[in-house]
Amino acid sequence: NYTSEETVVIEEVDAKVYPNPFSTGIEIHKPESSILKIFNHLGQIIHTDNTNSSQLKINTADWKSGMYYLVLIEGGTIIFSEKIISIK
């Protein structure tokens, strides 16, 4: 679940999420050192990735339609946040 342990600092970060809205998958370009977390509308973590990759492809075919919250975290600080929408 989302907790307030992370400090929220939204900065100019070189990050992209597309397509948005999406149906079967999303692609994310992010800083290599950042941790990706995606939450559902209940605040439950449904996906996390802490690899040192700057490009991720996530299969979302089994996700339900609705709004999700994507955050990138570096050093305990949220550096990027975006609402993403799944449509089926």
C-alpha angles and dihedrals in degrees: 000000000000111000133185091241090104120076112229114229114156110197138164098288127173096239133132132183121192150216098020115204095036138179114187104011149355133213122215129195111194143154108286094236096052127103117227122217127176121195131194123226090276092058093252117142108243098171136018132176127181099171118130091244122127093203126051133178116200124194107223099172092118096046118109122241112270146075124315132183120229120196134179116209129196122179093346092308124113103231099173135022131179138168111232126192128214117205124185 
